[in-house]
Short mmCIF file of C-alpha atoms in Angstrom, two decimals:
data_model
loop_
_atom_site.label_atom_id
_atom_site.label_comp_id
_atom_site.label_asym_id
_atom_site.label_seq_id
_atom_site.Cartn_x
_atom_site.Cartn_y
_atom_site.Cartn_z
CA UNK A 1 -0.01 0.00 0.02
CA UNK A 2 1.25 3.47 -0.89
CA UNK A 3 2.03 5.80 1.94
CA UNK A 4 3.92 9.00 2.47
CA UNK A 5 3.16 12.68 1.85
CA UNK A 6 1.79 13.93 -1.41
CA UNK A 7 3.58 16.42 -3.64
CA UNK A 8 1.86 19.80 -3.21
CA UNK A 9 -0.70 20.66 -5.85
CA UNK A 10 0.50 23.17 -8.44
CA UNK A 11 -2.28 25.65 -7.95
CA UNK A 12 -1.09 27.69 -10.92
CA UNK A 13 -1.71 24.69 -13.17
CA UNK A 14 -5.17 23.95 -11.89
CA UNK A 15 -7.84 26.56 -12.65
CA UNK A 16 -8.01 29.54 -10.27
CA UNK A 17 -11.19 29.61 -8.14
CA UNK A 18 -12.27 32.99 -9.40
CA UNK A 19 -12.75 32.97 -13.20
CA UNK A 20 -15.24 35.69 -14.30
CA UNK A 21 -15.67 34.22 -17.80
CA UNK A 22 -17.40 31.33 -15.99
CA UNK A 23 -19.95 33.41 -14.14
CA UNK A 24 -21.05 31.01 -11.45
CA UNK A 25 -17.47 30.93 -10.10
CA UNK A 26 -17.71 34.60 -9.14
CA UNK A 27 -19.79 33.98 -6.02
CA UNK A 28 -18.56 30.45 -5.34
CA UNK A 29 -14.83 31.24 -5.12
CA UNK A 30 -13.23 31.75 -1.75
CA UNK A 31 -11.79 35.22 -1.41
CA UNK A 32 -9.27 34.32 1.33
CA UNK A 33 -6.12 32.34 0.65
CA UNK A 34 -6.09 28.60 1.15
CA UNK A 35 -4.38 27.57 4.40
CA UNK A 36 -1.44 25.45 3.19
CA UNK A 37 0.53 22.74 4.97
CA UNK A 38 1.82 19.30 4.04
CA UNK A 39 -0.56 16.40 3.76
CA UNK A 40 -1.40 14.36 6.88
CA UNK A 41 -2.81 10.88 7.36
CA UNK A 42 -6.21 12.43 6.72
CA UNK A 43 -5.21 13.06 3.09
CA UNK A 44 -2.71 10.18 2.66
CA UNK A 45 -5.34 7.49 3.29
CA UNK A 46 -8.56 7.05 1.36
CA UNK A 47 -11.47 4.75 0.63
CA UNK A 48 -10.74 1.47 -1.10
CA UNK A 49 -12.91 0.07 -3.88
CA UNK A 50 -12.86 -3.46 -5.24
CA UNK A 51 -13.72 -4.76 -8.69
CA UNK A 52 -16.11 -7.11 -6.95
CA UNK A 53 -18.54 -4.20 -6.34
CA UNK A 54 -18.94 -3.65 -10.06
CA UNK A 55 -21.64 -5.06 -12.22
CA UNK A 56 -20.62 -6.57 -15.61
CA UNK A 57 -21.97 -3.65 -17.63
CA UNK A 58 -21.05 -0.76 -15.30
CA UNK A 59 -18.46 0.55 -17.78
CA UNK A 60 -20.68 0.04 -20.87
CA UNK A 61 -22.91 3.09 -21.23
CA UNK A 62 -24.17 1.84 -24.59
CA UNK A 63 -26.05 -0.95 -22.84
CA UNK A 64 -26.09 -0.35 -19.07
CA UNK A 65 -29.36 1.56 -18.83
CA UNK A 66 -31.97 -0.73 -20.41
CA UNK A 67 -29.91 -3.38 -22.18
CA UNK A 68 -30.94 -1.96 -25.59
CA UNK A 69 -28.29 0.08 -27.41
CA UNK A 70 -28.19 3.85 -27.01
CA UNK A 71 -28.31 6.07 -30.09
CA UNK A 72 -25.23 7.93 -31.31
CA UNK A 73 -21.66 7.58 -32.34
CA UNK A 74 -20.30 4.49 -30.57
CA UNK A 75 -16.89 5.06 -28.95
CA UNK A 76 -14.32 3.46 -26.63
CA UNK A 77 -12.75 5.81 -24.11
CA UNK A 78 -9.69 4.30 -22.51
CA UNK A 79 -6.39 5.22 -20.91
CA UNK A 80 -4.15 4.79 -17.90
CA UNK A 81 -4.12 6.34 -14.46
CA UNK A 82 -0.58 7.32 -13.42
CA UNK A 83 0.85 9.41 -10.69
CA UNK A 84 3.31 12.32 -11.09
CA UNK A 85 6.19 9.83 -10.77
CA UNK A 86 4.76 8.03 -13.84
CA UNK A 87 3.84 5.01 -11.80
CA UNK A 88 0.61 3.16 -12.60
CA UNK A 89 -2.14 3.62 -10.02
CA UNK A 90 -4.06 0.33 -9.79
CA UNK A 91 -7.39 -0.35 -8.13
CA UNK A 92 -8.77 3.15 -8.25
CA UNK A 93 -12.44 3.94 -8.91
CA UNK A 94 -13.29 6.05 -11.95
CA UNK A 95 -16.82 7.27 -12.44
CA UNK A 96 -17.98 9.13 -15.58
CA UNK A 97 -21.14 10.97 -16.56
CA UNK A 98 -22.21 12.73 -19.71
CA UNK A 99 -25.04 14.00 -21.91
CA UNK A 100 -26.54 11.87 -24.69
CA UNK A 101 -25.78 12.18 -28.38
CA UNK A 102 -28.05 15.26 -28.59
CA UNK A 103 -26.48 17.04 -25.66
CA UNK A 104 -29.30 16.28 -23.20
CA UNK A 105 -28.61 15.10 -19.60
CA UNK A 106 -30.79 12.69 -17.73
CA UNK A 107 -31.19 15.05 -14.76
CA UNK A 108 -34.23 16.69 -13.22
CA UNK A 109 -32.70 20.17 -13.72
CA UNK A 110 -31.80 19.90 -17.44
CA UNK A 111 -34.59 21.51 -19.47
CA UNK A 112 -32.81 21.57 -22.84
CA UNK A 113 -35.18 20.87 -25.75
CA UNK A 114 -33.14 18.04 -27.21
CA UNK A 115 -34.91 14.81 -26.24
CA UNK A 116 -33.78 12.09 -23.79
CA UNK A 117 -32.68 8.79 -25.27
CA UNK A 118 -34.83 6.11 -23.58
CA UNK A 119 -31.86 3.73 -23.74
CA UNK A 120 -29.16 6.04 -22.37
CA UNK A 121 -28.62 6.70 -18.65
CA UNK A 122 -25.37 8.59 -18.91
CA UNK A 123 -23.22 7.15 -16.06
CA UNK A 124 -20.53 4.50 -15.89
CA UNK A 125 -17.84 3.33 -13.49
CA UNK A 126 -14.86 1.07 -13.43
CA UNK A 127 -11.77 0.20 -11.33
CA UNK A 128 -8.26 0.44 -12.83
CA UNK A 129 -6.34 -2.78 -13.49
CA UNK A 130 -2.95 -3.70 -12.10
CA UNK A 131 -1.25 -1.61 -14.81
CA UNK A 132 -3.53 1.42 -14.18
CA UNK A 133 -5.61 0.89 -17.30
CA UNK A 134 -9.31 1.54 -17.64
CA UNK A 135 -11.85 1.37 -20.45
CA UNK A 136 -15.45 2.56 -21.08
CA UNK A 137 -17.74 1.99 -24.01
CA UNK A 138 -20.19 4.83 -24.60
CA UNK A 139 -21.63 7.14 -27.26
CA UNK A 140 -20.05 10.48 -28.10
CA UNK A 141 -21.92 13.22 -26.19
CA UNK A 142 -23.36 16.17 -28.07
CA UNK A 143 -22.55 19.81 -27.45
CA UNK A 144 -25.17 21.78 -25.54
CA UNK A 145 -26.04 25.41 -24.77
CA UNK A 146 -25.85 26.82 -21.25
CA UNK A 147 -26.89 30.06 -19.68
CA UNK A 148 -23.60 31.85 -19.19
CA UNK A 149 -22.91 34.19 -22.11
CA UNK A 150 -25.76 34.85 -24.58
CA UNK A 151 -24.64 32.11 -26.92
CA UNK A 152 -22.32 29.82 -24.95
CA UNK A 153 -22.13 26.12 -25.87
CA UNK A 154 -20.19 23.46 -24.01
CA UNK A 155 -17.92 21.41 -26.23
CA UNK A 156 -18.54 17.65 -26.31
CA UNK A 157 -17.19 16.36 -22.99
CA UNK A 158 -17.28 13.57 -20.47
CA UNK A 159 -17.05 14.27 -16.79
CA UNK A 160 -14.50 12.16 -14.88
CA UNK A 161 -14.39 11.57 -11.14
CA UNK A 162 -11.24 9.78 -9.99
CA UNK A 163 -10.07 8.41 -6.63
CA UNK A 164 -6.43 7.67 -5.84
CA UNK A 165 -4.93 5.74 -2.97
CA UNK A 166 -5.48 8.78 -0.75
CA UNK A 167 -8.27 11.27 -0.25
CA UNK A 168 -5.86 14.10 -1.00
CA UNK A 169 -5.70 12.89 -4.64
CA UNK A 170 -9.45 13.26 -5.13
CA UNK A 171 -10.07 14.78 -8.56
CA UNK A 172 -12.96 15.74 -10.80
CA UNK A 173 -12.22 16.86 -14.32
CA UNK A 174 -13.63 16.83 -17.88
CA UNK A 175 -12.40 15.11 -21.00
CA UNK A 176 -12.73 16.92 -24.31
CA UNK A 177 -12.41 15.51 -27.84
CA UNK A 178 -9.53 16.36 -30.23
CA UNK A 179 -10.50 18.74 -32.97
CA UNK A 180 -13.68 20.14 -31.36
CA UNK A 181 -13.80 23.85 -32.35
CA UNK A 182 -15.93 24.68 -29.31
CA UNK A 183 -13.10 23.88 -26.82
CA UNK A 184 -11.19 27.10 -27.40
CA UNK A 185 -14.50 29.07 -27.11
CA UNK A 186 -15.61 27.51 -23.83
CA UNK A 187 -15.45 29.62 -20.66
CA UNK A 188 -15.09 26.51 -18.49
CA UNK A 189 -12.29 24.98 -20.58
CA UNK A 190 -10.71 28.46 -20.55
CA UNK A 191 -10.55 28.57 -16.77
CA UNK A 192 -7.24 26.76 -17.68
CA UNK A 193 -4.15 28.07 -19.33
CA UNK A 194 -3.81 26.68 -22.91
CA UNK A 195 -1.15 24.12 -21.96
CA UNK A 196 -3.25 22.75 -19.12
CA UNK A 197 -6.35 22.77 -21.23
CA UNK A 198 -4.53 20.65 -23.81
CA UNK A 199 -4.00 17.94 -21.16
CA UNK A 200 -7.79 17.42 -21.14
CA UNK A 201 -8.13 16.95 -24.88
CA UNK A 202 -8.24 13.23 -25.75
CA UNK A 203 -6.76 12.28 -29.09
CA UNK A 204 -8.50 9.99 -31.52
CA UNK A 205 -6.98 6.49 -31.17
CA UNK A 206 -7.50 4.52 -34.40
CA UNK A 207 -5.38 1.64 -33.12
CA UNK A 208 -7.96 0.96 -30.47
CA UNK A 209 -11.03 1.54 -32.70
CA UNK A 210 -13.08 -1.58 -33.37
CA UNK A 211 -13.65 -1.91 -37.16
CA UNK A 212 -17.30 -1.74 -38.14
CA UNK A 213 -18.27 -1.06 -34.52
CA UNK A 214 -16.72 1.80 -32.51
CA UNK A 215 -14.16 4.62 -32.72
CA UNK A 216 -11.72 5.15 -29.80
CA UNK A 217 -10.33 8.04 -27.83
CA UNK A 218 -7.44 7.93 -25.37
CA UNK A 219 -7.44 9.84 -22.13
CA UNK A 220 -4.64 9.35 -19.62
CA UNK A 221 -5.09 10.71 -16.12
CA UNK A 222 -2.29 11.85 -13.78
CA UNK A 223 -2.82 11.97 -10.00
CA UNK A 224 -0.62 13.61 -7.34
CA UNK A 225 2.56 11.70 -6.64
CA UNK A 226 3.93 10.77 -3.25
CA UNK A 227 7.31 11.73 -1.93
CA UNK A 228 9.66 8.80 -1.59
CA UNK A 229 10.42 8.50 2.12
CA UNK A 230 12.53 5.45 1.59
CA UNK A 231 15.88 6.92 2.74
CA UNK A 232 14.38 8.77 5.66
CA UNK A 233 12.99 5.51 6.95
CA UNK A 234 16.18 3.48 6.62
CA UNK A 235 17.78 2.32 9.75
CA UNK A 236 21.09 3.95 10.70
CA UNK A 237 24.14 2.51 8.80
CA UNK A 238 22.24 0.82 6.01
CA UNK B 1 7.34 14.71 -18.99
CA UNK B 2 7.56 18.52 -19.49
CA UNK B 3 11.33 18.53 -19.04
CA UNK B 4 11.17 17.73 -15.34
CA UNK B 5 11.00 13.92 -15.34
CA UNK B 6 7.68 14.27 -13.63
CA UNK B 7 4.22 14.12 -15.10
CA UNK B 8 1.88 17.01 -14.35
CA UNK B 9 -1.33 16.33 -12.44
CA UNK B 10 -4.44 16.25 -14.57
CA UNK B 11 -6.00 19.72 -14.12
CA UNK B 12 -9.35 19.99 -12.37
CA UNK B 13 -12.61 21.16 -13.91
CA UNK B 14 -15.90 21.93 -12.26
CA UNK B 15 -18.21 19.01 -11.41
CA UNK B 16 -21.02 21.04 -13.00
CA UNK B 17 -24.73 21.07 -12.09
CA UNK B 18 -25.37 17.48 -13.16
CA UNK B 19 -22.72 15.78 -10.91
CA UNK B 20 -25.50 13.57 -9.49
CA UNK B 21 -25.89 11.67 -12.72
CA UNK B 22 -22.43 10.16 -12.18
CA UNK B 23 -22.06 10.08 -8.42
CA UNK B 24 -25.52 9.60 -7.02
CA UNK B 25 -27.60 8.28 -9.91
CA UNK B 26 -30.05 6.45 -7.66
CA UNK B 27 -30.86 9.70 -5.93
CA UNK B 28 -32.10 10.90 -9.30
CA UNK B 29 -33.93 7.70 -9.87
CA UNK B 30 -31.56 6.48 -12.58
CA UNK B 31 -31.24 2.74 -11.97
CA UNK B 32 -27.95 1.78 -13.60
CA UNK B 33 -26.41 0.39 -10.39
CA UNK B 34 -28.20 -1.41 -7.55
CA UNK B 35 -27.36 1.46 -5.12
CA UNK B 36 -25.28 4.60 -4.76
CA UNK B 37 -21.82 4.44 -3.27
CA UNK B 38 -20.89 6.03 0.07
CA UNK B 39 -24.36 6.20 1.59
CA UNK B 40 -22.82 5.77 5.08
CA UNK B 41 -19.29 5.88 6.49
CA UNK B 42 -20.15 3.28 9.16
CA UNK B 43 -21.84 -0.05 9.43
CA UNK B 44 -23.86 -1.63 12.23
CA UNK B 45 -21.59 -2.30 15.16
CA UNK B 46 -19.13 0.53 14.59
CA UNK B 47 -17.48 1.53 17.87
CA UNK B 48 -17.70 5.07 19.14
CA UNK B 49 -20.14 7.91 19.82
CA UNK B 50 -22.92 8.21 17.21
CA UNK B 51 -23.15 11.76 15.90
CA UNK B 52 -25.04 13.67 13.23
CA UNK B 53 -23.64 16.67 11.38
CA UNK B 54 -25.98 18.86 9.35
CA UNK B 55 -25.41 22.09 7.49
CA UNK B 56 -25.69 24.08 4.34
CA UNK B 57 -23.24 25.58 1.88
CA UNK B 58 -23.78 29.27 1.03
CA UNK B 59 -22.23 31.40 -1.72
CA UNK B 60 -20.89 34.96 -1.57
CA UNK B 61 -24.36 36.34 -2.12
CA UNK B 62 -25.75 34.41 0.84
CA UNK B 63 -27.61 31.92 -1.34
CA UNK B 64 -27.71 28.26 -0.26
CA UNK B 65 -26.28 25.91 -2.86
CA UNK B 66 -28.78 23.21 -3.74
CA UNK B 67 -26.54 21.52 -6.31
CA UNK B 68 -23.53 20.95 -4.09
CA UNK B 69 -22.05 17.53 -3.37
CA UNK B 70 -19.73 16.74 -0.49
CA UNK B 71 -17.62 13.78 0.43
CA UNK B 72 -16.37 13.08 3.90
CA UNK B 73 -13.38 11.05 5.10
CA UNK B 74 -12.49 10.23 8.71
CA UNK B 75 -10.76 7.93 11.14
CA UNK B 76 -12.46 5.40 13.44
CA UNK B 77 -13.05 6.03 17.16
CA UNK B 78 -9.40 5.23 17.89
CA UNK B 79 -8.08 7.64 15.26
CA UNK B 80 -7.09 4.89 12.80
CA UNK B 81 -7.96 5.43 9.12
CA UNK B 82 -9.60 2.59 7.18
CA UNK B 83 -7.71 3.04 3.91
CA UNK B 84 -4.04 2.15 4.15
CA UNK B 85 -3.15 3.49 7.60
CA UNK B 86 0.47 2.38 8.20
CA UNK B 87 -0.31 1.94 11.94
CA UNK B 88 -2.66 -0.98 11.35
CA UNK B 89 -6.22 -1.94 10.57
CA UNK B 90 -9.18 0.24 11.53
CA UNK B 91 -12.48 -0.81 13.00
CA UNK B 92 -13.93 -3.13 10.31
CA UNK B 93 -17.32 -1.46 10.65
CA UNK B 94 -15.94 1.96 9.79
CA UNK B 95 -15.45 2.54 6.06
CA UNK B 96 -14.71 6.24 6.76
CA UNK B 97 -16.05 7.61 3.49
CA UNK B 98 -19.40 9.09 2.63
CA UNK B 99 -20.88 10.96 -0.30
CA UNK B 100 -23.54 13.54 0.55
CA UNK B 101 -25.69 15.46 -1.94
CA UNK B 102 -27.40 18.52 -0.60
CA UNK B 103 -31.22 18.36 -0.64
CA UNK B 104 -32.50 19.50 -4.03
CA UNK B 105 -35.15 21.76 -2.36
CA UNK B 106 -33.55 23.03 0.80
CA UNK B 107 -29.79 22.63 0.26
CA UNK B 108 -29.39 20.90 3.65
CA UNK B 109 -26.82 18.17 3.87
CA UNK B 110 -26.53 15.56 6.57
CA UNK B 111 -23.88 13.09 7.73
CA UNK B 112 -24.61 10.33 10.27
CA UNK B 113 -21.42 8.87 11.58
CA UNK B 114 -19.24 8.24 14.69
CA UNK B 115 -17.03 10.85 16.27
CA UNK B 116 -13.47 10.12 15.09
CA UNK B 117 -10.48 9.72 17.41
CA UNK B 118 -7.21 11.65 17.18
CA UNK B 119 -4.66 10.79 14.55
CA UNK B 120 -1.05 12.02 14.56
CA UNK B 121 0.53 14.64 12.28
CA UNK B 122 3.69 13.50 10.43
CA UNK B 123 5.75 14.90 13.35
CA UNK B 124 3.78 12.74 15.82
CA UNK B 125 1.75 15.50 17.49
CA UNK B 126 -1.93 14.59 17.66
CA UNK B 127 -4.50 16.36 15.52
CA UNK B 128 -7.88 17.11 17.08
CA UNK B 129 -10.80 14.91 16.05
CA UNK B 130 -11.99 15.96 12.66
CA UNK B 131 -13.90 14.88 9.55
CA UNK B 132 -12.29 15.93 6.21
CA UNK B 133 -14.69 17.35 3.67
CA UNK B 134 -14.30 17.71 -0.08
CA UNK B 135 -16.81 19.99 -1.77
CA UNK B 136 -17.67 20.11 -5.48
CA UNK B 137 -20.37 21.96 -7.41
CA UNK B 138 -21.19 24.07 -10.40
CA UNK B 139 -18.96 27.15 -10.19
CA UNK B 140 -16.28 25.47 -8.09
CA UNK B 141 -13.35 24.86 -10.44
CA UNK B 142 -11.30 22.71 -8.06
CA UNK B 143 -12.80 20.69 -5.20
CA UNK B 144 -12.51 22.55 -1.92
CA UNK B 145 -10.93 20.88 1.10
CA UNK B 146 -12.02 21.77 4.60
CA UNK B 147 -12.40 20.03 7.95
CA UNK B 148 -15.13 19.67 10.54
CA UNK B 149 -13.79 20.03 14.07
CA UNK B 150 -16.01 19.89 17.18
CA UNK B 151 -16.54 22.86 19.52
CA UNK B 152 -16.77 20.49 22.54
CA UNK B 153 -13.16 19.28 21.95
CA UNK B 154 -11.57 22.53 23.04
CA UNK B 155 -8.51 20.97 24.63
CA UNK B 156 -7.64 18.85 21.59
CA UNK B 157 -8.49 21.74 19.25
CA UNK B 158 -6.10 24.04 21.15
CA UNK B 159 -3.31 21.50 20.66
CA UNK B 160 -4.04 20.64 16.97
CA UNK B 161 -1.06 21.51 14.69
CA UNK B 162 -3.37 21.97 11.70
CA UNK B 163 -5.62 24.49 13.44
CA UNK B 164 -2.43 26.21 14.77
CA UNK B 165 -1.47 26.95 11.15
CA UNK B 166 -4.45 29.28 10.73
CA UNK B 167 -2.88 32.70 11.08
CA UNK B 168 -6.07 34.66 11.71
CA UNK B 169 -7.23 33.01 14.91
CA UNK B 170 -10.77 34.31 14.64
CA UNK B 171 -11.18 32.13 11.50
CA UNK B 172 -10.62 28.89 13.48
CA UNK B 173 -14.25 29.06 14.66
CA UNK B 174 -15.42 28.65 11.02
CA UNK B 175 -14.16 25.03 11.36
CA UNK B 176 -15.91 24.23 14.66
CA UNK B 177 -19.17 22.35 14.42
CA UNK B 178 -21.67 23.77 16.93
CA UNK B 179 -23.21 21.36 19.34
CA UNK B 180 -27.01 21.79 18.97
CA UNK B 181 -28.12 18.69 20.94
CA UNK B 182 -26.89 15.35 22.26
CA UNK B 183 -24.72 14.02 19.43
CA UNK B 184 -26.05 16.66 17.05
CA UNK B 185 -23.74 19.18 15.40
CA UNK B 186 -24.31 22.01 13.01
CA UNK B 187 -21.67 22.91 10.40
CA UNK B 188 -22.55 25.61 7.91
CA UNK B 189 -20.06 26.39 5.13
CA UNK B 190 -19.58 29.84 3.62
CA UNK B 191 -17.71 29.83 0.36
CA UNK B 192 -17.03 33.55 0.15
CA UNK B 193 -17.30 36.73 2.14
CA UNK B 194 -18.19 37.46 5.80
CA UNK B 195 -17.57 34.34 7.93
CA UNK B 196 -15.84 32.59 5.02
CA UNK B 197 -14.95 29.01 5.91
CA UNK B 198 -11.25 28.14 6.02
CA UNK B 199 -10.21 26.00 3.06
CA UNK B 200 -6.98 24.05 2.98
CA UNK B 201 -4.22 23.17 0.59
CA UNK B 202 -3.08 19.89 2.09
#
């Protein structure tokens, strides 16, 4: 089991809390500085999830709602979860959620006029393998409008929630699709500097596409690394 | 590797207003899984004092967030964490983790758990009993980390190295859950402005 303190987060790489282009952030951003100190056991430990809690179709959003296939562009989304030391992070829970092919979410608060797909729920989950790999099958979500600017549209995206081996690694992010012209126009994507934003853009992966069935996109995820405390823990003289 | 031999952490993005689709689908009535994860941090038989913590999350305009989602993480009654604590195994009936969506109508959130014991800082000094909270919502670009401490643990609070790091001492009280009844605590979170809750970079 991993232990030891986490590397501090690079808060200049993550989005700032206060990003006026994304209007809701203006009243939901703390105005006082974060109180900073090194991680403690409270962050270095975290919940453990086993593959045994998963159902056989939990990572297949094409079929996991009713068993009948959802409408839209069938895709595989896959990748690896690594830490900042480039080590695979096995056994971590990944949960995703997304709109359907028309950009409509199955949520009581989404009133967009595009219809629901009766065979699409919009959530999936999996646990990474021993080499940190994961895979989902889903349909490509549509873009949708949102009340921010007068004519703002979210790019196609999939929300990702990722656990690590410690609660201090907890991360929620969004995956975008290579080549989508809405990414550069999106106030939420633009809460990030261009280089950081690029880290969320999944490239098309033809090697993983399934001929006559599904295209594929690759999205690797990096979690906070842990400081190597090996030498500090060594007994005197070793 | 960006020239440093290290990878860079995947940057955060907001959880958005529809976070429940992915994290609490059964709360929405979407039956993809048999049940939602993290409905309780304890099981029957967990040792320790049963407590309830309730609260709201308010924005800088004083409005209660009804689309906020919190996760909690805590030690067992002896201060041992369930997930990978190097000191040994925790109470098997304490999973330590809960996921709490605010009520869609009122914005109230509620955690039923046991009061955690004290765990040590890396330097060995004991922290006061606390529950770690992670808060995500529309408009929050990176999940906010805070901690619930308890106002009736004044001796432990006074000795807690984490609370001691808060420079403006009057802000410590934003982290103290108020005791409103036997085993009942109130912890209201203010994201911005007067009485702003302390958030951590840990």
